Amino acid sequence: MKTSAIDGDGVSMECDALVIGLDAEGKLGSSGVKADQSGGGWLSRAIARGDLSGKRGEAVLLPSPLERGPAAFLVVGTGDATAGGSPAGAAFEIGAAAMRRLADRARGEVVFSLSDVITGEANRRNLVCGAVAGTAGQDLYQRERKLHPPASVQFAGFSETSVREGTIVGEAMNLTRRLVNEPACVIYPSSFADEATKLGEACGLEVEVWDESRLEQENCRALLAVGRGSARESRLVKLRYQGAGDDRPPIALVGKGVTFDSGGLSIKPSDGMLTMKCDMAGAATVLGVISAAARLGIKENIVGLVGLAENMVAGDSFKLGDVLHTRSGKTVEVHNTDAEGRLVLADTLDVALEESPRGIVDLATLTGACVVALGVDVCGLFTNNRPLLDSVRRAAGEAGEPVWELPMFDFYAEQIRSKVADIKNVGEGRWGGAITAAKFLEEFVAGTPWVHIDIAGPAFADNPKPMRDAGATGVMVRSLVNLLENG
Ligand code: BES
Ligand code: MN
Ligand code: ZN
């Protein structure tokens, strides 16, 4: 799909559909007013009848009554601009909802005419990003695809920059979402590593892949233990983007890449296992963010590290009671093989430390407990460093992605003491499980400023919303791009 910026408002263009805005008070944007006037008040009458509410994300497609110009008008609700929340987040939703509505069948030329409604470069970029994300979903293997990206999408009155940047970030989200939506028979550690290599070539990133023999040399025994029961070999991938001087320490982005989580010997019930192809969403997010950073030319050094393993059941699976020697030297007693993400991350975080990063942000579908605490729409934040957490929270606020910090009191760490090893991989009982998992990770960052983002809830959706398909969401891609841009 081609996106571009054009001058004017598009009202007289012979396109397939023109997207116009309507706010919650029933006020049309200026292009809508023009179309309304040329058609003798046809839109005003529809608004007066209550056919169009202007509720944010409502998208109604109306065939044009006019002889010339667009074949149809898509009236998208822009909602209440004074309602608070993030305007960039609202713009994203408006773009996404409009495009999802238009993607119901193949269309040629679509024009967004919202430049007087969506103002400011950041908001416009997010609208474009939403429009790009709105064209993709989880219909990867349907003979009749549900979503059809139009041949071209033009944004009237937007700058070239906002369209180019919004397209880059939207495509990064779609990359993350595609990798997560692909089943575990397609995306496993080595095929994920291949995707990373391909991406690195396309975006000019340096990519290094550690296979199992390298992982052994590097003492990544916790990561290897998780993957041991799988017929698929484990991997670790390092991606490097240098957007700043060589002497500037990088930001490390670390992702959990469990390409399928059966739970291992502590096996999951069928229902809980069904969507566990999504357990590499953290790793896929790292790929999306670093590719966007490179294509945007962000002036920052970034190293992405993803630990890739498949957690399966076999004769040589790691077992309860096993003691693992992590790369850091700390020993871990395994109390539950389904608490595997933190084991993979223990070694991956240790590799990150070798980069002497200024800060580490890790992303992981780590705990069901985080979903119990915050629900499916909110990411959990955990930190050992207030300023870094504040900058993550600000970046997420700008993107309109809801996040919430959970406490990291010292006494939670008592729960992961082991009688035979330095620590064990679960807390005492299930209460506070998202926090005891974060306390476990904290053991492996050696005091480096660090934020852990538990995306177990928001990374993968059971149900669709007007602005996105069910399945992978690409959560936190926009927020982390903001974080890196903010410097
Ligand atoms: N991958 C799961 C967490 C998860 C749950 C992700 C739901 C997405 C949706 C993780 O590996 C896991 O199984 N965690 C256990 C930890 C427990 C054994 C301490 C959990 O949350 O039950
Ligand atoms: Mn698990
Ligand atoms: Zn898992």
Coordinates of C-alpha atoms and ligand atoms in Angstrom, one line a residue:
M1 CA 0.0 0.0 0.0
K2 CA 1.4 3.4 -1.0
T3 CA 0.9 6.4 1.3
S4 CA 1.5 10.0 0.3
A5 CA 0.8 13.6 1.3
I6 CA -1.1 15.8 -1.1
D7 CA -2.1 19.5 -1.0
G8 CA -5.6 20.7 -0.7
D9 CA -8.6 19.0 0.9
G10 CA -9.4 16.3 -1.7
V11 CA -13.1 17.2 -1.8
S12 CA -13.1 17.4 -5.6
M13 CA -10.9 14.4 -6.2
E14 CA -12.3 11.5 -8.2
C15 CA -11.2 8.9 -5.6
D16 CA -13.0 5.8 -4.3
A17 CA -13.5 7.2 -0.8
L18 CA -12.9 10.5 1.0
V19 CA -12.5 10.3 4.8
I20 CA -14.1 13.2 6.6
G21 CA -14.4 14.0 10.3
L22 CA -17.5 14.5 12.5
D23 CA -17.0 15.4 16.2
A24 CA -19.2 14.4 19.1
E25 CA -21.2 17.7 18.9
G26 CA -22.2 16.9 15.3
K27 CA -19.8 19.3 13.7
L28 CA -18.3 18.3 10.4
G29 CA -14.7 19.1 9.4
S30 CA -14.3 21.7 6.6
S31 CA -14.2 19.1 3.8
G32 CA -17.4 17.6 5.2
V33 CA -19.0 21.0 5.2
K34 CA -18.1 21.5 1.6
A35 CA -19.4 18.1 0.5
D36 CA -22.6 18.8 2.6
Q37 CA -23.2 22.1 0.8
S38 CA -22.6 20.7 -2.7
G39 CA -25.2 18.0 -2.0
G40 CA -27.9 20.3 -0.5
G41 CA -27.3 19.5 3.1
W42 CA -27.4 15.7 2.7
L43 CA -24.9 15.2 5.5
S44 CA -26.5 17.7 7.9
R45 CA -29.8 15.8 7.4
A46 CA -28.1 12.5 8.3
I47 CA -26.6 14.1 11.4
A48 CA -30.0 15.6 12.4
R49 CA -31.6 12.2 11.9
G50 CA -29.1 10.7 14.3
D51 CA -27.5 8.4 11.6
L52 CA -24.1 9.8 12.4
S53 CA -23.0 10.3 16.0
G54 CA -19.4 11.5 15.8
K55 CA -18.5 9.1 18.5
R56 CA -14.7 8.4 18.3
G57 CA -14.0 5.5 16.1
E58 CA -17.5 5.2 14.6
A59 CA -17.0 5.0 10.8
V60 CA -20.0 5.1 8.4
L61 CA -19.6 4.8 4.7
L62 CA -22.0 6.8 2.6
P63 CA -22.2 6.6 -1.2
S64 CA -21.9 10.1 -2.7
P65 CA -25.0 11.8 -4.0
L66 CA -22.8 14.1 -6.0
E67 CA -22.1 13.8 -9.7
R68 CA -18.4 14.5 -9.4
G69 CA -15.7 13.9 -6.8
P70 CA -15.3 11.0 -4.4
A71 CA -17.5 7.9 -5.1
A72 CA -18.1 7.6 -1.4
F73 CA -17.6 9.5 1.9
L74 CA -16.4 7.8 5.0
V75 CA -17.6 9.8 8.0
V76 CA -15.3 9.0 10.9
G77 CA -16.2 10.0 14.4
T78 CA -13.5 12.1 16.0
G79 CA -15.2 12.2 19.4
D80 CA -14.9 14.9 22.1
A81 CA -11.6 16.7 21.7
T82 CA -11.9 18.2 25.2
A83 CA -12.4 14.7 26.8
G84 CA -8.8 14.5 27.9
G85 CA -6.5 11.5 27.2
S86 CA -3.7 11.6 24.6
P87 CA -4.6 13.4 21.4
A88 CA -2.0 11.3 19.6
G89 CA -3.7 8.2 20.9
A90 CA -7.0 9.5 19.7
A91 CA -5.6 10.3 16.3
F92 CA -4.2 6.8 16.0
E93 CA -7.6 5.3 16.8
I94 CA -9.4 7.5 14.3
G95 CA -7.0 6.6 11.5
A96 CA -7.2 2.9 12.4
A97 CA -11.0 2.8 12.7
A98 CA -11.5 4.6 9.4
M99 CA -9.1 2.3 7.6
R100 CA -10.5 -0.9 9.1
R101 CA -13.9 0.1 7.8
L102 CA -12.6 0.8 4.3
A103 CA -10.5 -2.4 4.2
D104 CA -13.7 -4.5 4.1
R105 CA -13.1 -4.9 0.3
A106 CA -10.5 -4.0 -2.3
R107 CA -10.5 -0.3 -3.1
G108 CA -8.3 1.8 -5.3
E109 CA -7.6 5.4 -4.1
V110 CA -8.5 6.5 -0.6
V111 CA -8.0 10.1 0.6
F112 CA -8.0 11.2 4.2
S113 CA -9.3 14.8 4.5
L114 CA -8.8 15.6 8.2
S115 CA -6.2 18.3 8.2
D116 CA -8.3 20.9 10.0
V117 CA -9.5 18.3 12.5
I118 CA -6.2 16.6 13.3
T119 CA -3.6 19.2 13.8
G120 CA 0.0 19.1 15.0
E121 CA 2.7 16.9 13.4
A122 CA 2.7 14.2 16.2
N123 CA -1.1 13.7 16.0
R124 CA -1.0 13.6 12.2
R125 CA 1.8 11.0 12.3
N126 CA -0.2 8.9 14.6
L127 CA -3.3 9.1 12.4
V128 CA -1.2 7.9 9.5
C129 CA 0.2 5.1 11.7
G130 CA -3.3 4.0 12.7
A131 CA -4.4 4.0 9.1
V132 CA -1.5 1.7 8.2
A133 CA -2.1 -0.6 11.2
G134 CA -5.8 -0.7 10.3
T135 CA -5.1 -2.5 7.0
A136 CA -3.5 -5.6 8.7
G137 CA -4.9 -8.3 11.0
Q138 CA -4.9 -11.9 11.8
D139 CA -6.4 -13.2 8.6
L140 CA -3.0 -14.5 7.4
Y141 CA -4.3 -17.9 6.4
Q142 CA -7.8 -17.2 5.1
R143 CA -8.4 -18.0 1.5
E144 CA -10.7 -15.0 1.4
R145 CA -8.8 -12.3 3.3
K146 CA -10.9 -10.1 5.6
L147 CA -8.8 -7.0 5.2
H148 CA -7.9 -5.4 1.9
P149 CA -5.4 -2.6 2.0
P150 CA -6.4 0.0 -0.6
A151 CA -4.0 0.5 -3.5
S152 CA -3.1 4.0 -2.4
V153 CA -3.9 6.2 0.6
Q154 CA -3.4 10.0 0.4
F155 CA -3.4 12.4 3.3
A156 CA -4.7 15.8 2.2
G157 CA -3.0 18.8 3.8
F158 CA -0.5 16.7 5.8
S159 CA 3.3 17.1 5.5
E160 CA 5.4 14.6 3.7
T161 CA 7.3 14.0 7.0
S162 CA 4.2 13.1 9.0
V163 CA 3.1 10.7 6.3
R164 CA 6.5 9.1 5.9
E165 CA 7.1 8.7 9.6
G166 CA 3.6 7.5 10.4
T167 CA 3.9 4.9 7.6
I168 CA 7.2 3.7 9.1
V169 CA 5.8 3.3 12.6
G170 CA 2.6 1.7 11.3
E171 CA 4.6 -0.8 9.2
A172 CA 6.8 -1.5 12.3
M173 CA 3.6 -2.3 14.2
N174 CA 2.4 -4.6 11.4
L175 CA 5.8 -6.4 11.4
T176 CA 5.5 -7.1 15.1
R177 CA 1.9 -8.1 14.7
R178 CA 2.6 -10.5 11.8
L179 CA 5.4 -12.2 13.7
V180 CA 3.1 -12.7 16.7
N181 CA 0.1 -13.8 14.6
E182 CA 2.1 -16.4 12.7
P183 CA 1.6 -19.8 14.3
A184 CA 4.4 -21.6 16.2
C185 CA 4.9 -24.0 13.3
V186 CA 6.1 -21.1 11.2
I187 CA 7.8 -18.9 13.8
Y188 CA 10.2 -20.9 16.0
P189 CA 13.6 -19.7 17.3
S190 CA 15.6 -20.2 14.1
S191 CA 12.9 -18.9 11.8
F192 CA 12.5 -15.8 14.0
A193 CA 16.3 -15.3 13.8
D194 CA 16.0 -15.6 10.0
E195 CA 13.3 -12.9 10.1
A196 CA 15.6 -10.7 12.2
T197 CA 18.5 -11.2 9.8
K198 CA 16.3 -10.3 6.8
L199 CA 15.0 -7.3 8.6
G200 CA 18.5 -6.2 9.5
E201 CA 19.6 -6.3 5.9
A202 CA 16.5 -4.3 4.8
C203 CA 17.0 -1.6 7.5
G204 CA 20.8 -1.5 7.8
L205 CA 21.1 -3.1 11.2
E206 CA 24.0 -5.2 12.4
V207 CA 22.6 -8.6 13.3
E208 CA 24.3 -11.4 15.2
V209 CA 22.7 -14.8 15.8
W210 CA 23.9 -17.2 18.5
D211 CA 23.1 -20.8 17.8
E212 CA 23.1 -23.5 20.4
S213 CA 26.8 -24.2 20.4
R214 CA 27.5 -20.5 20.8
L215 CA 24.9 -20.3 23.6
E216 CA 26.7 -23.1 25.4
Q217 CA 30.1 -21.4 25.0
E218 CA 28.4 -18.3 26.4
N219 CA 27.0 -20.2 29.4
C220 CA 23.4 -19.3 28.6
R221 CA 22.3 -22.4 30.4
A222 CA 19.0 -21.1 31.7
L223 CA 17.9 -20.2 28.2
L224 CA 19.1 -23.6 26.8
A225 CA 17.3 -25.4 29.6
V226 CA 14.0 -23.9 28.6
G227 CA 14.5 -24.9 25.0
R228 CA 15.9 -28.4 25.7
G229 CA 12.6 -30.3 25.4
S230 CA 11.9 -28.8 22.0
A231 CA 12.8 -30.3 18.6
R232 CA 13.5 -26.7 17.6
E233 CA 16.9 -25.3 18.5
S234 CA 17.2 -22.2 20.7
R235 CA 18.7 -18.9 19.6
L236 CA 19.8 -15.5 20.8
V237 CA 19.7 -12.5 18.4
K238 CA 21.5 -9.2 18.9
L239 CA 20.6 -6.3 16.7
R240 CA 22.5 -3.1 16.7
Y241 CA 21.5 0.4 15.4
Q242 CA 24.0 3.2 15.7
G243 CA 22.2 6.5 15.3
A244 CA 24.6 8.5 17.5
G245 CA 28.3 8.7 18.2
D246 CA 30.2 5.6 19.0
D247 CA 31.0 6.9 22.5
R248 CA 27.3 7.2 23.5
P249 CA 26.2 4.2 25.6
P250 CA 23.2 2.4 24.0
I251 CA 19.7 1.8 25.2
A252 CA 19.2 -1.9 25.4
L253 CA 15.8 -3.4 24.3
V254 CA 15.4 -6.9 25.6
G255 CA 12.6 -9.2 24.5
K256 CA 11.1 -12.5 25.7
G257 CA 11.0 -14.8 22.6
V258 CA 9.3 -18.0 23.8
T259 CA 7.9 -19.0 20.4
F260 CA 5.5 -21.4 22.0
D261 CA 4.9 -21.9 25.7
S262 CA 3.3 -25.3 26.5
G263 CA 4.3 -24.8 30.1
G264 CA 6.8 -27.7 29.8
L265 CA 6.3 -30.4 32.4
S266 CA 4.3 -27.9 34.5
I267 CA 2.0 -28.2 31.5
K268 CA -0.7 -25.6 30.8
P269 CA -4.3 -26.7 30.4
S270 CA -5.5 -26.6 26.7
D271 CA -7.4 -23.4 27.1
G272 CA -4.4 -21.5 28.4
M273 CA -2.1 -23.0 25.8
L274 CA -4.1 -22.1 22.8
T275 CA -2.7 -18.6 22.2
M276 CA 0.8 -19.3 23.5
K277 CA 2.3 -18.6 20.0
C278 CA 2.0 -15.0 21.3
D279 CA 4.7 -15.6 24.0
M280 CA 7.4 -14.1 21.7
A281 CA 5.6 -10.8 21.5
G282 CA 8.3 -9.1 23.5
A283 CA 10.9 -10.2 21.0
A284 CA 8.7 -9.2 18.1
T285 CA 8.2 -5.7 19.7
V286 CA 12.0 -5.3 19.9
L287 CA 12.3 -6.0 16.2
G288 CA 9.5 -3.6 15.3
V289 CA 10.9 -0.8 17.4
I290 CA 14.5 -1.1 16.3
S291 CA 13.5 -1.3 12.6
A292 CA 11.4 1.8 13.0
A293 CA 14.3 3.6 14.8
A294 CA 16.6 2.8 12.0
R295 CA 14.2 3.8 9.2
L296 CA 13.4 7.1 11.1
G297 CA 17.1 7.7 11.6
I298 CA 16.6 8.3 15.3
K299 CA 19.8 9.8 16.8
E300 CA 20.3 7.2 19.4
N301 CA 22.4 4.0 19.8
I302 CA 20.2 1.0 20.4
V303 CA 21.0 -2.7 20.9
G304 CA 18.1 -5.2 20.7
L305 CA 18.5 -8.6 22.3
V306 CA 16.0 -11.4 22.0
G307 CA 16.2 -14.7 23.7
L308 CA 14.4 -17.4 21.7
A309 CA 13.3 -20.8 22.9
E310 CA 10.3 -23.1 22.6
N311 CA 9.0 -24.5 25.9
M312 CA 8.0 -28.1 25.2
V313 CA 7.5 -31.5 26.9
A314 CA 10.0 -34.3 26.0
G315 CA 12.2 -36.9 27.6
D316 CA 15.0 -34.3 28.1
S317 CA 12.8 -31.3 29.2
F318 CA 14.2 -29.4 32.1
K319 CA 12.5 -30.6 35.3
L320 CA 11.2 -29.3 38.6
G321 CA 13.9 -29.2 41.2
D322 CA 16.6 -28.8 38.5
V323 CA 19.2 -26.2 39.4
L324 CA 20.3 -24.0 36.5
H325 CA 23.6 -22.1 36.3
T326 CA 22.6 -18.8 34.7
R327 CA 25.1 -16.9 32.6
S328 CA 25.5 -14.3 35.4
G329 CA 26.7 -17.0 37.8
K330 CA 23.6 -17.0 39.9
T331 CA 21.9 -20.4 40.4
V332 CA 18.2 -20.9 40.0
E333 CA 16.1 -23.8 41.4
V334 CA 13.2 -24.6 39.0
H335 CA 9.9 -24.8 40.9
N336 CA 7.7 -24.5 37.9
T337 CA 8.7 -25.0 34.2
D338 CA 5.9 -22.7 33.2
A339 CA 7.8 -19.7 34.7
E340 CA 10.2 -20.0 31.8
G341 CA 10.2 -16.5 30.4
R342 CA 12.2 -15.2 33.4
L343 CA 14.8 -17.9 32.8
V344 CA 15.2 -16.9 29.2
L345 CA 15.4 -13.3 30.2
A346 CA 17.9 -14.0 33.0
D347 CA 20.5 -14.9 30.4
T348 CA 19.4 -12.4 27.8
L349 CA 19.6 -9.5 30.3
D350 CA 23.1 -10.7 31.2
V351 CA 24.2 -10.5 27.6
A352 CA 22.7 -7.0 27.5
L353 CA 24.9 -5.9 30.4
E354 CA 28.0 -6.5 28.2
E355 CA 26.9 -3.6 26.1
S356 CA 27.3 -1.3 29.1
P357 CA 23.8 0.2 28.3
R358 CA 22.6 3.5 29.7
G359 CA 19.3 1.8 30.4
I360 CA 17.5 -1.5 29.7
V361 CA 13.9 -1.8 28.8
D362 CA 12.6 -5.3 28.6
L363 CA 9.3 -6.5 27.1
A364 CA 7.7 -9.8 28.0
T365 CA 4.5 -11.6 28.0
L366 CA 5.6 -12.7 31.4
T367 CA 2.7 -13.4 33.8
G368 CA -0.9 -14.1 33.9
A369 CA -0.8 -12.4 37.3
C370 CA -0.2 -9.1 35.6
V371 CA -3.4 -9.6 33.5
V372 CA -5.3 -10.4 36.7
A373 CA -3.9 -7.2 38.3
L374 CA -4.4 -4.7 35.4
G375 CA -6.8 -6.4 32.9
V376 CA -6.1 -7.0 29.2
D377 CA -5.6 -3.4 28.1
V378 CA -2.9 -2.1 30.5
C379 CA 0.8 -3.0 30.5
G380 CA 2.5 -3.4 33.9
L381 CA 5.7 -1.4 34.6
F382 CA 8.4 -2.3 37.1
T383 CA 11.7 -0.5 37.7
N384 CA 14.8 -0.1 39.8
N385 CA 15.2 3.5 38.5
R386 CA 12.7 6.4 38.8
P387 CA 13.9 8.6 36.0
L388 CA 13.8 5.8 33.4
L389 CA 10.4 4.7 34.5
D390 CA 9.2 8.3 34.2
S391 CA 10.4 8.6 30.7
V392 CA 8.8 5.3 29.7
R393 CA 5.5 6.5 31.3
R394 CA 5.7 9.8 29.5
A395 CA 6.4 8.2 26.1
A396 CA 3.4 5.8 26.6
G397 CA 1.3 8.8 27.7
E398 CA 2.2 10.6 24.5
A399 CA 1.2 7.5 22.5
G400 CA -2.0 7.0 24.4
E401 CA -1.0 3.5 25.4
P402 CA -2.1 2.8 29.0
V403 CA 0.6 1.6 31.4
W404 CA 0.6 1.3 35.2
E405 CA 3.5 0.9 37.6
L406 CA 3.4 -1.9 40.2
P407 CA 5.5 -1.7 43.4
M408 CA 8.9 -3.3 43.8
F409 CA 9.3 -3.4 47.6
D410 CA 12.3 -5.3 48.9
F411 CA 10.3 -7.8 50.8
Y412 CA 8.8 -9.3 47.6
A413 CA 12.3 -10.6 46.9
E414 CA 12.2 -12.8 50.0
Q415 CA 9.6 -14.9 48.2
I416 CA 12.1 -16.1 45.5
R417 CA 14.8 -17.3 48.0
S418 CA 15.6 -21.0 47.5
K419 CA 16.8 -23.6 50.0
V420 CA 19.2 -25.1 47.5
A421 CA 20.1 -22.4 45.0
D422 CA 20.5 -18.7 45.1
I423 CA 17.0 -18.1 44.0
K424 CA 14.0 -20.0 42.7
N425 CA 11.9 -19.2 39.6
V426 CA 8.5 -18.6 41.3
G427 CA 7.2 -16.8 44.5
E428 CA 5.4 -18.3 47.4
G429 CA 2.0 -19.1 46.1
R430 CA 0.5 -17.1 43.3
W431 CA -0.2 -13.7 45.0
G432 CA 1.7 -10.8 43.6
G433 CA 3.0 -13.1 40.8
A434 CA 3.7 -10.2 38.4
I435 CA 5.9 -8.6 41.0
T436 CA 7.8 -11.6 42.1
A437 CA 8.6 -12.3 38.4
A438 CA 9.9 -8.7 38.1
K439 CA 12.0 -9.1 41.3
F440 CA 13.5 -12.2 39.7
L441 CA 14.5 -10.2 36.6
E442 CA 15.9 -7.5 38.8
E443 CA 18.5 -10.0 40.0
F444 CA 20.0 -10.0 36.5
V445 CA 20.4 -6.3 35.7
A446 CA 23.2 -5.6 38.2
G447 CA 21.8 -2.2 39.2
T448 CA 21.7 -0.9 35.6
P449 CA 18.7 1.5 35.2
W450 CA 16.0 -0.8 34.0
V451 CA 12.3 -0.9 33.2
H452 CA 10.4 -4.2 32.8
I453 CA 7.2 -4.1 30.8
D454 CA 4.8 -7.0 31.3
I455 CA 2.7 -7.1 28.1
A456 CA 0.9 -10.4 28.8
G457 CA -2.5 -8.8 28.7
P458 CA -2.3 -6.2 25.9
A459 CA 0.0 -8.1 23.4
F460 CA -2.7 -10.4 22.1
A461 CA -6.4 -9.7 22.0
D462 CA -9.2 -12.3 22.1
N463 CA -11.7 -9.9 20.6
P464 CA -11.6 -7.2 17.9
K465 CA -12.3 -3.5 18.5
P466 CA -13.4 -0.9 16.0
M467 CA -9.8 0.2 15.6
R468 CA -8.1 -3.1 15.5
D469 CA -8.4 -6.8 14.7
A470 CA -8.2 -9.5 17.3
G471 CA -4.9 -11.2 17.7
A472 CA -1.6 -9.4 17.9
T473 CA -1.8 -5.7 18.8
G474 CA 1.7 -4.3 18.4
V475 CA 1.3 -2.7 21.8
M476 CA 4.2 -0.5 23.0
V477 CA 5.8 -0.1 19.5
R478 CA 4.6 3.5 19.3
S479 CA 5.5 4.2 22.9
L480 CA 9.0 2.9 22.6
V481 CA 9.6 4.8 19.4
N482 CA 8.6 7.9 21.3
L483 CA 10.9 7.0 24.2
L484 CA 13.9 6.6 21.8
E485 CA 13.0 9.9 20.0
N486 CA 12.7 11.8 23.3
G487 CA 16.4 10.8 24.0
Ligands
BES1 N1 3.7 -16.9 29.0 C1 3.1 -17.1 30.3 C2 2.3 -15.8 30.7 C3 1.1 -15.4 29.9 C4 -0.1 -15.7 30.4 C5 1.3 -14.7 28.8 C6 -1.2 -15.3 29.7 C7 0.1 -14.3 28.0 C8 -1.1 -14.6 28.5 C9 4.2 -17.3 31.3 O1 5.3 -18.0 30.8 C10 3.6 -18.1 32.4 O2 3.2 -19.2 32.1 N2 3.6 -17.6 33.6 C11 3.1 -18.3 34.7 C12 4.0 -18.1 35.9 C13 3.7 -19.0 37.0 C14 4.0 -20.4 36.7 C15 4.5 -18.5 38.2 C16 1.7 -17.7 34.9 O3 1.4 -16.6 34.7 O4 0.8 -18.5 35.3
MN2 MN 5.0 -20.1 30.9
ZN3 ZN 5.7 -17.9 28.8

